[in-house]
Short mmCIF file of C-alpha atoms in Angstrom, two decimals:
data_model
loop_
_atom_site.label_atom_id
_atom_site.label_comp_id
_atom_site.label_asym_id
_atom_site.label_seq_id
_atom_site.Cartn_x
_atom_site.Cartn_y
_atom_site.Cartn_z
CA MET Q 250 -19.16 -48.61 -4.76
CA LYS Q 251 -21.65 -46.27 -3.75
CA SER Q 252 -21.80 -46.94 -0.03
CA PHE Q 253 -17.90 -46.73 -0.62
CA PHE Q 254 -18.25 -42.37 -1.35
CA ALA Q 255 -20.83 -42.68 1.48
CA ASN Q 256 -18.59 -44.09 4.10
CA VAL Q 257 -17.69 -40.76 6.53
CA TRP Q 258 -14.12 -42.77 7.08
CA THR Q 259 -13.90 -41.61 3.56
CA LYS Q 260 -14.91 -38.24 3.50
CA ARG Q 261 -12.65 -37.42 6.16
CA VAL Q 262 -9.76 -38.34 4.44
CA VAL Q 263 -10.98 -36.86 0.96
CA SER Q 264 -11.52 -33.49 3.01
CA VAL Q 265 -7.52 -33.80 3.33
CA LEU Q 266 -7.80 -32.66 -0.14
CA SER Q 267 -9.52 -29.47 0.53
CA VAL Q 268 -5.92 -28.28 3.03
CA VAL Q 269 -3.74 -28.53 0.36
CA TYR Q 270 -5.82 -26.39 -1.77
CA THR Q 271 -6.59 -24.26 1.28
CA TYR Q 272 -2.30 -23.45 1.72
CA PHE Q 273 -2.38 -23.03 -2.11
CA VAL Q 274 -4.27 -20.29 -1.78
CA PHE Q 275 -2.88 -18.77 1.94
CA ARG Q 276 1.01 -19.08 -0.22
CA LEU Q 277 -0.89 -16.69 -2.98
CA CYS Q 278 -1.79 -14.80 -0.27
CA TYR Q 279 1.53 -14.62 0.58
CA LEU Q 280 3.92 -13.87 -2.78
CA SER Q 281 0.75 -11.23 -3.28
CA ILE Q 282 1.99 -9.27 -0.28
CA PHE Q 283 5.97 -9.73 -0.52
CA TYR Q 284 6.40 -10.57 -4.44
CA ASN Q 285 5.72 -8.30 -7.63
CA ILE Q 286 4.36 -10.64 -10.24
CA THR Q 287 5.33 -11.15 -14.20
CA VAL Q 288 2.57 -13.46 -15.96
CA HIS Q 289 4.20 -14.74 -19.20
CA GLU Q 290 1.37 -17.16 -19.96
CA ARG Q 291 -2.05 -15.67 -18.90
CA THR Q 292 -4.12 -18.32 -21.13
CA SER Q 293 -2.45 -21.65 -19.97
CA LEU Q 294 -1.82 -19.63 -15.90
CA CYS Q 295 -6.16 -19.58 -16.46
CA LEU Q 296 -7.03 -22.63 -17.44
CA ALA Q 297 -4.71 -24.40 -15.02
CA LEU Q 298 -5.83 -23.18 -12.24
CA SER Q 299 -9.52 -23.08 -13.58
CA GLY Q 300 -9.08 -26.72 -13.22
CA LEU Q 301 -7.52 -26.93 -10.77
CA SER Q 302 -10.53 -24.84 -8.86
CA LEU Q 303 -12.80 -27.08 -10.46
CA ALA Q 304 -11.39 -30.31 -9.12
CA ALA Q 305 -10.67 -28.35 -5.25
CA ILE Q 306 -14.90 -27.29 -5.83
CA ILE Q 307 -15.76 -31.56 -6.06
CA ILE Q 308 -13.61 -32.53 -3.20
CA MET Q 309 -14.68 -29.51 -1.40
CA LEU Q 310 -18.80 -30.00 -1.96
CA TYR Q 311 -18.06 -33.78 -1.44
CA THR Q 312 -17.16 -33.37 2.03
CA ARG Q 313 -18.75 -30.10 2.71
CA LYS Q 314 -20.23 -31.07 6.31
CA GLN Q 315 -16.83 -32.44 7.11
CA ILE Q 316 -15.19 -29.50 10.00
CA ILE Q 317 -11.83 -29.44 7.86
CA THR Q 318 -14.06 -28.78 4.96
CA ARG Q 319 -15.79 -25.87 6.88
CA ILE Q 320 -13.09 -24.40 8.48
CA CYS Q 321 -11.13 -24.47 5.04
CA SER Q 322 -14.05 -22.50 3.11
CA PHE Q 323 -14.08 -20.37 6.15
CA LEU Q 324 -10.85 -18.50 4.82
CA ILE Q 325 -10.54 -19.20 0.80
CA LEU Q 326 -12.14 -15.74 0.85
CA PRO Q 327 -10.24 -13.39 3.48
CA MET Q 328 -6.90 -14.74 2.06
CA MET Q 329 -7.58 -14.02 -1.59
CA LEU Q 330 -8.08 -10.24 -0.23
CA PRO Q 331 -4.60 -8.68 -0.49
CA VAL Q 332 -4.33 -11.06 -3.75
CA VAL Q 333 -6.84 -8.80 -5.53
CA LEU Q 334 -5.51 -5.58 -4.14
CA LEU Q 335 -2.40 -6.54 -5.16
CA TYR Q 336 -2.90 -8.62 -7.58
CA PHE Q 337 -5.51 -6.34 -9.44
CA GLY Q 338 -5.69 -7.27 -13.06
CA GLU Q 339 -4.69 -10.65 -13.00
CA TRP Q 340 -8.11 -11.89 -13.32
CA GLY Q 341 -7.62 -15.15 -14.62
CA MET Q 342 -5.57 -15.76 -11.97
CA ILE Q 343 -8.54 -14.81 -9.04
CA ILE Q 344 -11.37 -15.29 -10.62
CA PRO Q 345 -11.02 -19.27 -10.54
CA ILE Q 346 -10.32 -18.78 -6.50
CA ILE Q 347 -12.78 -16.44 -5.76
CA VAL Q 348 -15.54 -18.82 -6.93
CA VAL Q 349 -14.21 -21.27 -5.60
CA GLY Q 350 -14.56 -19.41 -1.92
CA ILE Q 351 -18.16 -18.12 -2.97
CA VAL Q 352 -19.75 -21.29 -3.94
CA ILE Q 353 -18.25 -23.63 -1.08
CA LEU Q 354 -18.61 -21.03 1.80
CA LEU Q 355 -22.52 -20.70 0.04
CA LEU Q 356 -22.73 -24.29 0.19
CA SER Q 357 -20.90 -25.74 3.35
CA GLY Q 358 -22.65 -27.97 5.84
CA ALA Q 359 -22.34 -24.72 8.05
CA GLY Q 360 -25.46 -23.27 9.40
CA GLU Q 361 -27.23 -20.88 7.71
CA GLY Q 362 -26.62 -17.61 10.23
CA VAL Q 363 -22.87 -18.15 10.74
CA LYS Q 364 -22.97 -18.58 6.83
CA THR Q 365 -24.49 -15.38 6.59
CA ALA Q 366 -22.93 -13.43 9.55
CA LEU Q 367 -19.12 -14.52 7.32
CA ALA Q 368 -19.91 -13.62 4.43
CA THR Q 369 -21.12 -9.90 5.75
CA MET Q 370 -17.99 -9.66 7.62
CA ILE Q 371 -16.11 -10.85 4.56
CA LEU Q 372 -17.82 -8.31 2.50
CA LEU Q 373 -17.85 -5.49 4.04
CA GLY Q 374 -13.91 -6.36 4.89
CA TYR Q 375 -13.98 -6.88 1.25
CA ILE Q 376 -15.57 -3.12 0.36
CA PHE Q 377 -13.45 -1.01 3.25
CA ALA Q 378 -9.96 -2.44 2.47
CA ALA Q 379 -10.44 -2.11 -1.42
CA LEU Q 380 -11.48 1.45 -0.58
CA GLY Q 381 -9.07 2.00 1.89
CA TYR Q 382 -5.97 0.98 -0.66
CA PHE Q 383 -7.07 2.25 -3.51
CA MET Q 384 -7.57 5.77 -1.37
CA PHE Q 385 -3.91 5.42 -0.26
CA THR Q 386 -2.55 4.69 -3.37
CA SER Q 387 -4.34 8.06 -5.08
CA PHE Q 388 -3.32 10.43 -2.25
CA PHE Q 389 -0.22 9.66 -0.87
CA VAL Q 390 1.83 7.50 -3.43
CA ALA Q 391 3.78 10.40 -5.76
CA SER Q 392 2.61 8.84 -9.23
CA THR Q 393 5.38 9.93 -11.87
CA GLN Q 394 6.02 9.22 -14.91
CA GLU Q 395 8.95 6.03 -15.54
CA GLU Q 396 10.78 5.93 -18.61
CA GLU Q 397 13.17 2.71 -18.44
CA ILE Q 398 15.90 2.95 -21.14
CA GLY Q 399 18.05 0.61 -20.25
CA SER Q 400 18.60 -3.11 -18.02
CA GLY Q 401 20.57 -6.01 -17.38
CA VAL Q 402 22.62 -8.84 -15.62
CA SER Q 403 26.22 -8.45 -14.14
CA PRO Q 404 28.85 -11.20 -14.81
CA SER Q 405 28.29 -13.63 -12.21
CA GLY Q 406 24.32 -13.67 -12.41
CA ASP Q 407 23.83 -12.17 -8.64
CA TYR Q 408 22.76 -8.71 -9.17
CA ARG Q 409 20.21 -6.86 -11.82
CA TYR Q 410 20.64 -3.61 -13.09
CA ARG Q 411 17.62 -0.63 -14.48
CA ILE Q 412 18.50 2.38 -15.51
CA VAL Q 413 15.59 4.56 -15.42
CA ASN Q 414 14.46 7.99 -16.71
CA THR Q 415 11.86 10.18 -14.10
CA VAL Q 416 10.09 13.46 -15.74
CA ASP Q 417 9.44 15.85 -13.32
CA SER Q 418 9.00 19.79 -12.54
CA ALA Q 419 12.69 20.11 -12.75
CA ASP Q 420 14.68 18.58 -15.55
CA GLY Q 421 14.02 14.84 -14.54
CA CYS Q 422 16.25 12.45 -13.30
CA THR Q 423 18.55 9.32 -14.32
CA SER Q 424 18.28 7.13 -11.78
CA ILE Q 425 20.31 3.62 -11.40
CA TYR Q 426 18.52 0.61 -10.06
CA VAL Q 427 20.42 -2.96 -8.24
CA GLU Q 428 18.85 -5.83 -6.60
CA PRO Q 429 19.54 -9.02 -6.57
CA ASN Q 430 19.05 -11.73 -9.20
CA THR Q 431 18.61 -14.25 -6.99
CA ALA Q 432 15.56 -14.32 -5.17
CA ASP Q 433 12.99 -15.05 -7.79
CA ILE Q 434 10.54 -17.41 -7.34
CA LYS Q 435 10.08 -18.92 -11.09
CA ASN Q 436 7.53 -21.24 -12.32
CA ALA Q 437 6.14 -22.22 -16.08
CA PHE Q 438 3.72 -19.10 -15.94
CA ALA Q 439 4.82 -16.14 -14.26
CA THR Q 440 7.49 -14.85 -12.45
CA PHE Q 441 7.70 -13.56 -8.50
CA ARG Q 442 10.01 -10.41 -7.46
CA LEU Q 443 10.54 -9.85 -4.17
CA LYS Q 444 9.65 -6.37 -2.96
CA ASN Q 445 11.41 -4.15 -1.83
CA LEU Q 446 15.02 -4.99 -2.76
CA GLU Q 447 15.65 -2.49 -5.22
CA ARG Q 448 18.49 0.26 -4.86
CA ALA Q 449 19.36 3.57 -5.92
CA VAL Q 450 22.44 3.11 -6.73
CA TYR Q 451 23.47 7.07 -8.92
CA THR Q 452 21.17 9.22 -9.94
CA THR Q 453 22.15 12.59 -11.42
CA ARG Q 454 20.04 15.59 -12.65
CA PRO Q 455 18.69 16.56 -15.50
CA SER Q 456 17.56 13.63 -16.64
CA VAL Q 457 20.44 11.80 -19.82
CA GLU Q 458 19.65 9.96 -22.49
CA LYS Q 459 22.81 7.72 -22.48
CA ILE Q 460 24.56 5.74 -20.08
CA ASP Q 461 26.92 2.83 -20.68
CA VAL Q 462 27.00 0.43 -18.36
CA SER Q 463 30.13 -1.81 -17.20
CA TRP Q 464 30.95 -4.81 -14.88
CA GLU Q 465 34.53 -6.52 -13.72
CA THR Q 466 35.30 -8.57 -10.99
CA GLN Q 467 37.33 -7.04 -8.34
CA THR Q 468 38.36 -9.26 -5.61
CA ARG Q 469 37.70 -8.75 -1.20
CA GLN Q 470 41.56 -8.12 -0.79
CA ASP Q 471 41.50 -5.67 -3.66
CA ILE Q 472 38.59 -3.58 -2.80
CA THR Q 473 39.86 -3.90 1.06
CA LYS Q 474 43.82 -2.40 0.17
CA TYR Q 475 41.84 0.68 -1.50
CA TYR Q 476 39.01 1.59 1.17
CA ASN Q 477 42.16 2.12 3.83
CA SER Q 478 44.06 4.18 1.39
CA ILE Q 479 41.46 6.66 1.24
CA SER Q 480 40.81 6.69 4.47
CA ASP Q 481 41.62 4.73 8.31
CA ARG Q 482 38.59 6.43 9.76
CA ILE Q 483 36.19 3.73 7.92
CA GLU Q 484 33.75 2.67 9.95
CA VAL Q 485 31.58 -0.92 9.37
CA THR Q 486 28.26 -0.96 11.48
CA LEU Q 487 27.86 -4.41 12.22
CA THR Q 488 25.13 -6.33 14.65
CA ASP Q 489 25.22 -7.43 18.05
CA GLU Q 490 25.75 -11.02 17.03
CA GLU Q 491 28.13 -10.25 14.78
CA LEU Q 492 30.18 -8.26 17.31
CA LYS Q 493 29.88 -10.84 19.71
CA ASP Q 494 31.66 -13.81 16.89
CA LEU Q 495 34.83 -10.77 16.09
CA GLY Q 496 35.58 -11.32 19.86
CA TYR Q 497 33.67 -7.99 20.78
CA THR Q 498 31.75 -7.62 24.19
CA TYR Q 499 28.95 -5.18 25.70
CA ASP Q 500 31.29 -3.14 27.24
CA ASN Q 501 33.92 -2.52 25.36
CA LYS Q 502 31.60 -1.32 22.51
CA LEU Q 503 30.13 1.35 25.22
CA MET Q 504 29.98 4.37 23.88
CA LEU Q 505 30.27 8.59 25.32
CA THR Q 506 27.96 10.41 23.15
CA ASN Q 507 26.23 14.03 22.60
CA LEU Q 508 28.78 15.54 24.69
CA SER Q 509 28.63 18.99 26.03
CA ALA Q 510 31.09 20.80 25.37
CA SER Q 511 32.38 21.04 29.31
CA ARG Q 512 31.83 16.63 29.10
CA LYS Q 513 34.51 17.63 26.31
CA PHE Q 514 36.95 19.50 28.72
CA ALA Q 515 35.88 16.89 31.55
CA LEU Q 516 38.31 14.48 29.41
CA ASN Q 517 40.75 16.74 27.79
CA LYS Q 518 39.63 17.07 25.21
CA THR Q 519 38.42 20.33 22.65
CA ALA Q 520 34.68 21.92 22.54
CA SER Q 521 35.27 20.95 18.27
CA ASP Q 522 36.28 17.35 18.88
CA VAL Q 523 33.99 14.74 17.72
CA ASP Q 524 32.49 11.89 19.73
CA PRO Q 525 31.51 9.30 20.27
CA VAL Q 526 33.62 8.64 23.37
CA PRO Q 527 35.03 5.01 24.58
CA ILE Q 528 34.54 4.63 28.01
CA ASP Q 529 37.65 2.04 27.94
CA GLN Q 530 40.11 4.91 27.06
CA LEU Q 531 38.53 6.84 30.25
CA ASN Q 532 40.30 6.60 33.72
CA GLN Q 533 39.37 6.46 37.23
CA GLU Q 534 39.40 9.49 37.76
CA GLN Q 535 36.73 10.32 34.62
CA LEU Q 536 34.28 7.22 35.02
CA ASP Q 537 34.08 8.81 39.01
CA PHE Q 538 33.63 12.25 37.36
CA PHE Q 539 30.40 10.83 34.73
CA GLY Q 540 28.92 8.36 37.92
CA ILE Q 541 30.64 5.32 35.91
CA ALA Q 542 32.05 2.33 38.09
CA LYS Q 543 33.70 -0.45 36.98
CA ASP Q 544 34.28 -4.04 38.68
CA ALA Q 545 36.87 -6.88 38.38
CA GLU Q 546 35.98 -8.00 35.23
CA GLY Q 547 36.03 -5.11 32.83
CA ARG Q 548 31.91 -4.37 33.57
CA TYR Q 549 30.74 -1.19 33.92
CA TYR Q 550 27.59 0.23 35.93
CA VAL Q 551 26.34 2.88 37.26
CA LYS Q 552 28.15 4.23 40.37
CA ASP Q 553 25.21 5.56 42.58
CA PRO Q 554 21.51 5.08 40.43
CA SER Q 555 19.12 6.50 41.76
CA PRO Q 556 15.82 5.18 43.69
CA GLU Q 557 14.25 5.60 40.45
CA LEU Q 558 16.67 4.47 37.70
CA ILE Q 559 16.34 1.27 40.61
CA LYS Q 560 12.71 1.07 39.62
CA LYS Q 561 13.04 1.40 36.43
CA ASN Q 562 14.59 -1.19 36.12
CA GLY Q 563 12.80 -3.19 38.46
CA SER Q 564 16.03 -3.43 40.32
CA GLU Q 565 16.34 -4.50 44.12
CA PRO Q 566 18.23 -1.40 45.87
CA GLY Q 567 21.74 -2.34 46.66
CA ASP Q 568 22.26 -4.35 43.63
CA ARG Q 569 24.82 -3.06 41.11
CA LEU Q 570 23.13 -1.42 37.83
CA TYR Q 571 25.13 -2.75 35.04
CA PHE Q 572 24.61 -1.41 31.40
CA ASN Q 573 24.31 -4.47 29.79
CA GLU Q 574 21.30 -5.90 31.88
CA MET Q 575 20.03 -2.45 31.86
CA LYS Q 576 16.27 -2.33 29.88
CA PRO Q 577 16.03 0.08 27.83
CA ARG Q 578 13.26 2.34 29.63
CA ALA Q 579 15.68 1.91 32.30
CA LEU Q 580 19.02 3.52 29.99
CA LYS Q 581 16.80 6.12 28.61
CA TYR Q 582 15.88 7.35 31.87
CA PHE Q 583 19.37 7.27 32.68
CA ASN Q 584 20.12 9.52 29.62
CA ASN Q 585 17.35 12.06 30.01
CA ARG Q 586 18.75 12.97 33.49
CA ASN Q 587 21.82 14.20 31.95
CA VAL Q 588 20.52 17.52 30.83
CA ASP Q 589 21.20 20.94 32.03
CA PRO Q 590 17.10 21.89 33.10
CA PRO Q 591 17.93 25.88 32.47
CA THR Q 592 19.75 25.40 28.77
CA GLY Q 593 18.15 21.43 28.54
CA ILE Q 594 21.70 21.04 26.83
CA THR Q 595 22.29 17.22 27.24
CA TYR Q 596 25.39 17.19 29.03
CA PHE Q 597 26.07 13.17 27.62
CA ASN Q 598 24.45 9.84 26.97
CA VAL Q 599 25.86 6.13 27.52
CA GLN Q 600 25.20 3.83 24.15
CA LYS Q 601 26.22 0.52 22.71
CA SER Q 602 28.20 1.22 19.30
CA HIS Q 603 27.16 -1.13 16.61
CA THR Q 604 30.61 0.44 14.20
CA VAL Q 605 34.30 -0.94 14.16
CA MET Q 606 36.80 0.44 11.96
CA LEU Q 607 37.22 -1.19 8.30
CA ASN Q 608 41.14 -1.19 9.26
CA THR Q 609 41.44 -2.76 11.89
CA LEU Q 610 39.37 -5.98 9.76
CA THR Q 611 41.28 -8.80 8.87
CA ASP Q 612 40.23 -10.28 5.57
CA GLU Q 613 39.74 -13.48 7.44
CA GLN Q 614 37.37 -11.48 9.63
CA LEU Q 615 35.65 -10.36 6.31
CA ALA Q 616 34.97 -13.08 5.07
CA LYS Q 617 33.01 -14.53 8.05
CA LEU Q 618 30.60 -11.13 7.65
CA GLY Q 619 29.66 -12.24 4.48
CA VAL Q 620 31.71 -10.75 1.78
CA SER Q 621 32.82 -12.89 -0.76
CA ASP Q 622 36.29 -13.47 -2.19
CA LYS Q 623 35.41 -11.91 -5.64
CA GLY Q 624 32.34 -10.21 -6.40
CA ASP Q 625 30.75 -7.51 -9.12
CA VAL Q 626 31.34 -3.73 -9.49
CA MET Q 627 29.38 -1.53 -11.62
CA THR Q 628 31.16 1.44 -13.46
CA VAL Q 629 28.84 4.31 -15.40
CA VAL Q 630 30.27 6.11 -18.24
CA ILE Q 631 27.27 9.05 -17.92
CA HIS Q 632 26.89 11.03 -21.86
CA THR Q 633 25.30 14.53 -21.54
CA ASP Q 634 26.27 17.79 -22.66
CA SER Q 635 24.57 19.47 -20.01
CA HIS Q 636 26.28 17.54 -17.18
CA LYS Q 637 29.44 20.26 -16.48
CA PRO Q 638 31.75 19.86 -12.93
CA SER Q 639 30.59 21.79 -10.27
CA ASP Q 640 33.10 23.51 -8.37
CA GLU Q 641 32.87 21.24 -5.20
CA GLU Q 642 33.09 18.46 -7.23
CA GLU Q 643 36.49 19.79 -8.88
CA GLU Q 644 37.85 20.04 -5.35
CA GLU Q 645 36.19 16.11 -4.43
CA GLN Q 646 38.74 15.14 -7.40
CA GLN Q 647 41.62 16.78 -6.41
CA SER Q 648 40.90 15.78 -2.70
CA GLU Q 649 40.77 12.13 -3.81
CA GLU Q 650 44.25 12.60 -6.06
CA GLU Q 651 45.83 13.48 -2.47
CA ALA Q 652 43.98 10.44 -0.79
CA SER Q 653 43.24 12.79 1.90
CA GLU Q 654 39.39 13.27 2.08
CA GLU Q 655 37.73 10.86 4.00
CA GLU Q 656 34.89 8.53 2.57
CA THR Q 657 33.08 5.79 4.00
CA PRO Q 658 30.95 2.74 2.03
CA GLU Q 659 26.68 3.24 2.32
CA GLY Q 660 25.77 2.69 5.72
CA ALA Q 661 28.32 3.06 7.22
CA GLU Q 662 29.17 6.16 9.24
CA GLU Q 663 31.04 9.40 7.70
CA ASN Q 664 33.41 11.08 10.68
CA SER Q 665 32.86 14.34 7.92
CA GLU Q 666 30.55 15.57 5.57
CA GLN Q 667 31.33 14.48 2.13
CA GLU Q 668 30.41 17.28 -0.54
CA GLN Q 669 28.36 16.21 -3.66
CA PRO Q 670 28.85 16.78 -6.98
CA GLU Q 671 26.06 19.81 -7.76
CA GLY Q 672 22.87 18.50 -9.57
CA GLU Q 673 24.17 15.27 -8.77
CA GLU Q 674 23.44 12.17 -5.96
CA ASN Q 675 25.55 9.19 -5.84
CA THR Q 676 23.57 6.75 -3.44
CA GLU Q 677 25.70 4.04 -3.19
CA ALA Q 678 28.55 6.60 -1.77
CA GLU Q 679 30.70 4.28 -1.78
CA PRO Q 680 35.05 5.59 -3.02
CA GLU Q 681 36.62 4.40 -5.99
CA LYS Q 682 40.27 2.64 -7.26
CA LYS Q 683 42.98 4.47 -6.20
CA ASP Q 684 43.78 5.43 -9.72
CA GLU Q 685 40.40 6.46 -10.83
CA LYS Q 686 38.43 9.46 -9.74
CA PRO Q 687 34.61 9.12 -8.48
CA ALA Q 688 33.54 10.78 -11.35
CA GLU Q 689 36.31 11.43 -13.83
CA LYS Q 690 36.08 13.45 -16.50
CA GLN Q 691 36.42 12.28 -20.10
CA ASP Q 692 36.36 14.45 -22.04
CA ASP Q 693 33.31 17.44 -21.80
CA THR Q 694 30.27 15.55 -22.27
CA THR Q 695 30.91 12.43 -20.10
CA VAL Q 696 31.48 11.53 -16.60
CA LYS Q 697 33.16 8.09 -14.99
CA LYS Q 698 32.09 6.73 -12.05
CA VAL Q 699 31.62 3.36 -10.05
CA VAL Q 700 28.47 3.52 -8.45
CA PHE Q 701 28.26 -0.17 -6.83
CA ARG Q 702 30.13 -3.21 -5.89
CA TYR Q 703 29.23 -6.33 -4.43
CA TYR Q 704 31.47 -5.81 -1.32
CA VAL Q 705 29.63 -2.91 0.31
CA ALA Q 706 26.54 -4.95 -0.57
CA GLU Q 707 27.00 -7.67 1.70
CA LEU Q 708 29.36 -5.96 4.00
CA GLU Q 709 26.73 -3.46 4.48
CA ASP Q 710 23.40 -5.96 4.52
CA TYR Q 711 21.84 -4.67 1.18
CA TYR Q 712 19.44 -7.51 0.77
CA ASN Q 713 18.59 -9.34 2.85
CA VAL Q 714 16.54 -11.23 1.02
CA ASP Q 715 15.38 -13.80 4.04
CA SER Q 716 13.54 -11.04 5.66
CA ARG Q 717 9.68 -10.36 5.62
CA LYS Q 718 8.61 -7.78 7.46
CA LEU Q 719 4.85 -6.11 7.27
CA SER Q 720 4.97 -2.61 6.24
CA ILE Q 721 3.78 0.15 4.59
CA ALA Q 722 5.58 0.00 1.50
CA LEU Q 723 4.37 -3.12 0.12
CA LEU Q 724 1.69 -1.21 -0.55
CA ASN Q 725 3.76 0.92 -2.91
CA SER Q 726 5.11 -1.57 -4.83
#
């Protein structure tokens, strides 16, 4: 038996278990960056991790001279740095792993010079990272006093919400936050919640103490019908892939934007007309005026590109400079050249539009874009003696009754500026049912309002639970 454990191949096979423990530490590092943690059983978690770490350190010491174990011993402490900073205070989880990292680094089979150099770099990394992190959180993150006065889950279980009162120098505010309820990672000891997915769907000032929340289920068809009854100018922003799936090409989404008054006159428009203007709507004379040409296949290109533009794009002289093949820096150069030098007024820009009118989308296309057949809609009733509708709010309600005011869902581009009730902000900014007002006055002290629809959340991709992007915002959570 002694010869078996002394055999080098036995140690090489056992050293693979070091990779398993290191992967566990890497996984914890990943979770600390992108997830917030809520520990349910601190004692049980500490005992479980202590046992696992004890087994890991025995295995690593037994195989400390194997190359796999050496590499693992160098990785554990650096990977624990985000965990220490972002899960600071969860010592029952942090300390057992840190102890393993320190012991195996000091007792690994690497040379003393290598261990000394690595230990020094890791220690300095911890010191400077901790100093930078705590300075950032102390000086650049606003400290506010918040009190959660309500929370719950939607009927389908897809969303959860919380109502928060924030104390500040302006009489405070009350906000309602909604986030997906399906992106959590749960185990017997803790729950990991994905960061930065909360969206404030309603905010009002001053703060209120009583808000009643109700949920109902509405169908995609009914919501679409309602939106289209409010306005035929509601735009939806889509990705390149979604536009392609719906049959749009790059060229039929090309637009003239930032048009000066003189360029609008050339298109038989007035100075007050709103751009952008689809290039597809231009006739040959107008295309020539803007220096744009169109081939037999319906593709647009620069009619007479300058040598500098050709150079920026990396094209050969004489080649056609198609807009869909133009490099971003070349398109930027092209747009920057369309400026009046004395005044700095931009004549026009050419860019691809990513919006389509909601009323042009069929129910099948909406389903293809990811809008479920039915889902959750949140309505709130705010009880407050201090909430009095302003003149702007009353005008907005009257306009809604006449269905003459244009509105767009959150994330879509609006074609007219919306008025907001004084002292109140609806960050969801979506239209209500046709037989409802967006801020319906129930009596002198209550206001009823729809603040969240699953339809908008899915169409505008509020909650992309598959996206993982490193950003400073992750440090604020």
